[in-house]
Coordinates of C-alpha atoms in Angstrom, one line a residue:
M1 CA -0.1 -0.4 0.2
D2 CA 1.0 3.3 -0.5
V3 CA 1.2 5.8 2.6
L4 CA 1.0 8.6 0.9
R5 CA -2.2 7.1 -0.9
P6 CA -3.7 5.1 2.3
N7 CA -7.0 3.6 2.0
L8 CA -9.4 5.7 3.0
I9 CA -13.0 4.6 5.2
R10 CA -16.0 6.4 5.0
I11 CA -18.4 5.6 9.1
G12 CA -21.0 9.0 9.7
G13 CA -20.3 11.5 7.6
R14 CA -16.6 11.2 8.4
V15 CA -13.1 10.3 6.3
Y16 CA -10.7 7.1 8.4
R17 CA -7.5 6.8 7.3
K18 CA -7.0 2.9 7.1
N19 CA -3.1 2.4 7.5
L20 CA -0.7 -1.1 7.9
I21 CA 1.8 -1.2 10.8
Q22 CA 3.8 -4.2 12.1
E23 CA 3.7 -5.1 15.7
Q24 CA 7.1 -5.4 16.9
A25 CA 7.1 -8.3 18.9
F26 CA 6.4 -10.1 15.4
P27 CA 7.7 -8.5 12.4
H28 CA 6.9 -11.3 10.1
E29 CA 3.2 -10.5 10.8
E30 CA 1.6 -7.5 9.6
E31 CA -2.4 -6.9 11.1
E32 CA -4.1 -4.1 9.9
D33 CA -5.0 -1.1 12.3
F34 CA -6.6 1.9 12.0
Y35 CA -5.9 5.6 12.6
A36 CA -8.3 9.1 12.7
G37 CA -8.2 11.0 9.3
P38 CA -8.2 15.0 8.6
G39 CA -11.8 14.9 9.8
D40 CA -11.0 12.8 13.4
C41 CA -12.7 13.8 16.6
A42 CA -10.3 12.5 19.7
D43 CA -9.3 15.9 21.0
E44 CA -12.7 17.0 20.8
P45 CA -16.7 17.3 21.2
C46 CA -18.6 14.6 18.6
D47 CA -21.9 14.4 17.8
A48 CA -21.3 11.2 16.6
F49 CA -22.1 9.8 19.9
V50 CA -22.7 9.9 23.5
V51 CA -20.0 9.6 25.7
E52 CA -21.8 9.9 29.5
E53 CA -19.7 11.5 32.1
T54 CA -19.9 9.8 35.3
E55 CA -18.3 9.7 39.2
R56 CA -15.0 8.7 37.7
G57 CA -14.5 10.1 34.8
F58 CA -16.6 9.4 30.8
Q59 CA -17.7 6.0 29.0
C60 CA -19.2 5.4 26.3
R61 CA -21.8 2.2 25.2
V62 CA -21.4 0.6 21.8
E63 CA -24.0 -2.0 20.3
V64 CA -21.9 -4.7 18.8
P65 CA -23.1 -7.8 18.0
S66 CA -21.9 -10.4 19.5
P67 CA -20.3 -12.3 16.0
L68 CA -17.8 -9.2 16.5
Y69 CA -16.5 -9.3 19.2
K70 CA -13.7 -11.2 18.7
Y71 CA -12.8 -8.7 16.3
I72 CA -12.2 -5.9 19.2
I73 CA -10.4 -8.9 21.2
G74 CA -7.9 -9.6 18.7
K75 CA -6.1 -12.8 19.0
K76 CA -5.4 -13.3 23.0
G77 CA -6.7 -10.2 24.0
E78 CA -3.8 -8.0 22.0
T79 CA -6.2 -5.8 19.9
K80 CA -7.9 -5.0 23.0
K81 CA -4.7 -4.4 25.1
R82 CA -3.6 -2.5 22.3
L83 CA -6.5 -0.4 22.1
E84 CA -6.8 0.3 26.0
T85 CA -2.9 2.0 26.6
E86 CA -3.0 3.5 23.6
T87 CA -6.4 5.3 24.4
R88 CA -5.6 5.5 28.4
T89 CA -9.0 3.6 28.1
S90 CA -10.6 -0.2 29.7
I91 CA -13.0 -1.3 27.2
S92 CA -15.2 -4.4 29.1
I93 CA -17.2 -6.6 26.5
P94 CA -20.0 -9.0 27.1
K95 CA -19.0 -13.1 26.5
P96 CA -19.0 -14.7 23.6
G97 CA -22.6 -15.5 22.9
V98 CA -24.2 -13.4 24.9
E99 CA -26.3 -10.2 23.3
G100 CA -24.6 -6.4 24.8
E101 CA -22.9 -3.2 25.0
I102 CA -19.1 -2.9 24.9
V103 CA -18.5 -0.3 27.2
I104 CA -15.6 2.5 26.8
T105 CA -14.9 4.4 29.8
G106 CA -11.9 6.6 30.6
Q107 CA -10.6 9.5 32.7
H108 CA -10.3 11.5 30.2
R109 CA -13.0 12.1 27.5
S110 CA -10.7 13.1 24.4
G111 CA -9.5 8.5 25.1
V112 CA -13.2 7.2 25.0
V113 CA -14.0 9.5 22.3
S114 CA -10.3 8.1 20.3
A115 CA -11.1 4.3 21.5
R116 CA -14.7 4.4 20.0
T117 CA -13.7 5.7 17.0
R118 CA -11.6 3.0 16.4
I119 CA -14.0 0.9 17.4
D120 CA -16.1 1.9 14.8
V121 CA -13.4 1.4 11.4
L122 CA -12.2 -2.2 13.1
L123 CA -15.9 -3.0 13.0
D124 CA -17.4 -1.2 9.3
S125 CA -13.9 -2.7 7.5
F126 CA -14.7 -6.4 9.4
R127 CA -18.4 -6.6 8.9
K128 CA -17.6 -5.7 5.0
K129 CA -16.0 -8.9 5.5
Q130 CA -18.9 -11.7 7.2
P131 CA -21.1 -13.2 4.2
F132 CA -24.5 -12.1 3.9
T133 CA -27.0 -12.9 6.2
H134 CA -30.4 -11.6 4.2
F135 CA -31.6 -10.4 1.1
L136 CA -34.3 -7.5 -0.2
S137 CA -35.9 -9.6 -2.1
F138 CA -39.2 -9.8 -4.9
A139 CA -40.3 -14.4 -5.5
L140 CA -40.9 -14.4 -8.8
N141 CA -42.2 -17.9 -7.9
Q142 CA -45.8 -17.9 -8.5
P143 CA -46.9 -21.5 -10.5
A144 CA -47.5 -19.9 -14.2
I145 CA -43.4 -18.9 -14.1
Q146 CA -42.5 -22.3 -12.1
E147 CA -43.9 -24.0 -15.1
K148 CA -42.9 -22.1 -17.6
F149 CA -39.4 -22.0 -16.0
L150 CA -39.5 -25.8 -16.0
Q151 CA -40.2 -26.3 -19.6
F152 CA -37.2 -24.2 -20.5
K153 CA -35.2 -26.1 -18.5
E154 CA -36.6 -29.7 -20.5
E155 CA -35.3 -27.7 -23.4
V156 CA -31.9 -26.3 -23.3
L157 CA -31.1 -30.3 -21.6
E158 CA -32.5 -30.9 -25.3
K159 CA -31.6 -29.7 -27.4
C160 CA -27.7 -27.4 -25.9
S161 CA -26.8 -30.4 -23.6
K162 CA -24.0 -30.9 -25.4
D163 CA -22.3 -27.5 -25.8
H164 CA -19.9 -27.6 -23.2
G165 CA -20.1 -26.9 -19.2
V166 CA -23.9 -27.6 -19.7
S167 CA -26.0 -29.5 -17.4
S168 CA -28.8 -29.8 -14.8
S169 CA -27.5 -29.3 -11.7
L170 CA -26.6 -25.1 -13.1
F171 CA -30.4 -24.8 -13.1
Q172 CA -32.7 -22.5 -9.9
N173 CA -34.6 -24.1 -8.2
P174 CA -37.8 -23.7 -9.0
A175 CA -39.7 -22.7 -5.9
K176 CA -36.4 -19.9 -5.2
L177 CA -37.1 -17.6 -8.1
H178 CA -36.7 -14.4 -7.4
L179 CA -35.0 -10.7 -8.1
T180 CA -32.1 -9.6 -5.8
L181 CA -32.3 -5.9 -4.8
G182 CA -29.4 -5.5 -2.9
T183 CA -27.8 -7.9 0.5
L184 CA -27.5 -7.6 4.0
V185 CA -25.2 -8.1 7.3
L186 CA -27.3 -8.5 10.6
L187 CA -26.2 -10.7 13.0
N188 CA -28.4 -10.5 15.5
E189 CA -32.1 -10.0 15.9
Q190 CA -31.9 -6.2 16.4
E191 CA -29.8 -5.6 13.6
I192 CA -32.9 -7.5 12.0
Q193 CA -36.0 -5.9 13.6
K194 CA -34.0 -2.7 12.7
A195 CA -34.1 -3.4 8.8
C196 CA -37.7 -4.8 8.9
D197 CA -38.9 -1.5 10.4
L198 CA -37.1 0.8 7.7
L199 CA -38.9 -1.6 5.4
Q200 CA -42.3 -0.5 7.1
R201 CA -41.4 3.2 6.1
C202 CA -40.5 3.1 3.0
K203 CA -44.1 1.5 2.4
E204 CA -44.6 4.3 3.8
D205 CA -42.5 6.8 2.8
F206 CA -41.9 6.0 -1.3
V207 CA -43.4 2.6 -2.4
D208 CA -47.3 2.7 -1.9
Q209 CA -47.0 6.4 -3.6
I210 CA -45.0 5.0 -6.4
T211 CA -47.1 1.8 -7.1
G212 CA -50.3 3.4 -6.2
G213 CA -51.0 1.0 -3.3
Q214 CA -51.2 -1.8 -5.9
P215 CA -49.6 -4.7 -7.1
L216 CA -46.6 -3.7 -10.5
T217 CA -47.8 -5.7 -13.1
V218 CA -44.3 -7.4 -14.4
E219 CA -42.6 -9.6 -17.9
V220 CA -41.3 -12.1 -17.4
A221 CA -39.2 -12.6 -21.0
G222 CA -35.8 -13.2 -22.5
V223 CA -32.1 -14.1 -21.4
E224 CA -29.2 -12.3 -21.2
Y225 CA -25.4 -13.3 -19.5
M226 CA -23.9 -11.5 -16.7
N227 CA -19.9 -11.3 -18.2
D228 CA -18.2 -10.5 -21.5
D229 CA -18.1 -13.8 -23.3
P230 CA -20.9 -15.8 -23.6
A231 CA -18.5 -19.0 -24.7
M232 CA -17.9 -18.2 -20.9
T233 CA -20.6 -18.0 -18.8
D234 CA -21.4 -18.3 -15.2
V235 CA -24.2 -16.8 -15.0
L236 CA -27.7 -17.2 -17.6
Y237 CA -31.0 -14.8 -16.1
A238 CA -33.7 -13.7 -17.0
K239 CA -34.9 -10.2 -17.9
V240 CA -37.8 -8.6 -15.8
H241 CA -39.6 -5.6 -17.3
M242 CA -43.0 -4.0 -16.2
K243 CA -46.1 -4.6 -18.7
D244 CA -47.1 -1.1 -19.0
G245 CA -43.6 0.2 -20.4
S246 CA -42.9 2.2 -17.4
D247 CA -39.8 2.6 -15.0
R248 CA -41.4 2.5 -11.6
L249 CA -40.4 -1.2 -11.0
Q250 CA -37.0 0.3 -11.3
V251 CA -37.7 3.5 -9.1
V252 CA -38.8 1.8 -6.7
A253 CA -35.5 -1.1 -6.0
D254 CA -33.6 2.2 -6.4
Q255 CA -35.4 3.5 -3.7
L256 CA -35.2 1.0 -1.1
V257 CA -31.4 0.6 -2.0
E258 CA -30.8 4.2 -0.8
R259 CA -32.5 4.4 2.0
F260 CA -31.5 0.9 3.2
V261 CA -27.4 2.1 2.3
A262 CA -28.3 5.5 3.6
S263 CA -29.1 3.4 7.6
G264 CA -25.8 1.5 7.1
L265 CA -27.8 -1.6 6.5
M266 CA -26.8 -2.6 3.5
L267 CA -23.1 -1.3 1.4
K268 CA -23.1 0.7 -1.9
E269 CA -22.2 -1.8 -4.9
W270 CA -23.9 0.1 -8.0
D271 CA -25.6 3.1 -8.9
R272 CA -28.6 1.7 -10.2
V273 CA -29.7 -2.3 -9.2
K274 CA -29.7 -4.8 -12.0
L275 CA -33.3 -6.0 -12.7
H276 CA -32.8 -9.9 -13.3
A277 CA -33.9 -13.6 -12.2
T278 CA -30.8 -16.0 -12.0
V279 CA -32.1 -18.5 -13.9
M280 CA -28.3 -20.7 -14.2
N281 CA -25.0 -19.9 -12.2
T282 CA -22.1 -22.1 -12.7
L283 CA -22.1 -22.0 -8.4
F284 CA -24.3 -23.8 -7.6
R285 CA -22.5 -27.2 -9.7
K286 CA -19.6 -26.7 -7.6
D287 CA -21.9 -27.2 -4.5
P288 CA -24.9 -29.1 -5.0
T289 CA -25.7 -27.2 -1.5
E290 CA -24.8 -23.9 -2.6
E291 CA -27.8 -21.5 -2.0
R292 CA -29.4 -21.1 -5.7
N293 CA -29.2 -16.8 -4.8
N294 CA -28.0 -14.8 -7.7
T295 CA -25.1 -13.6 -8.3
M296 CA -24.9 -10.3 -6.3
T297 CA -22.9 -11.1 -3.1
G298 CA -20.4 -9.5 -3.0
K299 CA -19.0 -12.7 -1.9
S300 CA -19.7 -16.5 -3.1
S301 CA -19.0 -15.6 -6.3
F302 CA -15.3 -15.3 -6.3
K303 CA -15.1 -19.1 -5.2
E304 CA -13.5 -20.7 -8.0
R305 CA -15.6 -21.9 -11.4
E306 CA -16.2 -23.8 -14.4
S307 CA -17.4 -21.7 -16.6
F308 CA -20.2 -22.9 -19.5
N309 CA -20.3 -22.7 -23.6
G310 CA -24.0 -20.1 -23.6
Q311 CA -23.7 -19.4 -26.6
N312 CA -26.3 -22.2 -28.2
I313 CA -28.7 -21.4 -25.0
L314 CA -28.9 -17.6 -26.0
K315 CA -29.4 -18.2 -29.2
L316 CA -32.3 -20.1 -29.4
F317 CA -34.2 -18.5 -25.9
E318 CA -33.4 -14.9 -26.8
N319 CA -37.1 -14.2 -26.7
F320 CA -38.3 -17.0 -23.8
Y321 CA -41.2 -15.7 -22.8
F322 CA -41.6 -17.0 -18.6
G323 CA -44.4 -15.2 -17.8
E324 CA -46.5 -12.6 -16.0
V325 CA -46.5 -12.2 -12.5
Q326 CA -48.1 -9.5 -9.8
L327 CA -45.4 -8.3 -7.5
D328 CA -47.1 -7.0 -4.3
S329 CA -44.3 -7.0 -2.1
V330 CA -40.7 -6.6 -1.1
R331 CA -39.6 -10.0 1.4
L332 CA -36.8 -9.3 3.8
S333 CA -35.5 -13.2 2.9
Q334 CA -33.3 -15.3 5.0
R335 CA -30.1 -17.1 3.4
F336 CA -29.3 -20.7 2.9
S337 CA -33.0 -20.7 4.8
S338 CA -36.8 -22.3 3.1
D339 CA -40.4 -22.0 3.8
A340 CA -43.4 -24.0 3.6
S341 CA -44.0 -23.2 -0.3
G342 CA -40.1 -23.7 -0.6
Y343 CA -39.2 -20.1 -1.1
Y344 CA -36.5 -18.2 0.8
A345 CA -37.5 -17.6 5.3
T346 CA -39.0 -14.1 5.7
S347 CA -38.0 -12.1 8.5
G348 CA -39.9 -9.2 7.1
Q349 CA -42.3 -7.7 4.6
L350 CA -44.5 -4.8 2.8

């Protein structure tokens, strides 16, 4: 990394430098650490969080999901010790698996603020490395769509099974056909509830106004591929568009993602949501138990995969009609789950 051009991380409207340091006691091990940048509030009042004055000094409480405790503790407690030493604070962390708050205490307000800032940056960095747990989706698993999808699968295998890499294991589970709007990392019940509450506010703030309180009628028709070379296809998807030719579905999707990104519950990946329904994915071949989700994960897409030649499929099924469907709810779907219908279990919906 160029020390003159360090990576920058934005949290709560502030910008921090992400520096690499090397512990003297372990000359061969490099560990990440974080220091506040020009917006550092270590030596000045900070309105990004609450610091309480107590009889013994100052304290600040941080809500942290239990799976992230280990990143604050560090190997053999080294990260926690270093934070405490450098900021002259004491950091109390709940026991592993027990949900609660991390409490930072110290004699000086600036030290408590500095410790809190550095913990926030650490958590932000490691949260981004977690596999997603939930996603916002529109279900496309209505019986008529499933029937047409199975017809598509049958015809593809009949006409294109001799093409390189094409096999029955590549196809999506018809009960889980869907549009993914965006993915989330929700690590405890409080975060799931926060996402559910935000979904309801979105309904009240703009979704009902855009849709007129009525389901959106869309058509699923035609197939397209994700990558540059159709002879080396990893993901084939069905295209989705509004039957009336409007952009209301796109507007709803983009505004939902924008609101979730602004809340900190979702990372911004694209300027606009790519409306598509995955029908074939080479990740399914690699692991038959792999969740048949779409490729907007930012995680599993880096697994080794054997591409397939999709040229004939694209030519023969360019305009394949999967059907018409009424989209009447956005769901907060749980990854690696199934409900009674075979679709993903729903944590909340609007």
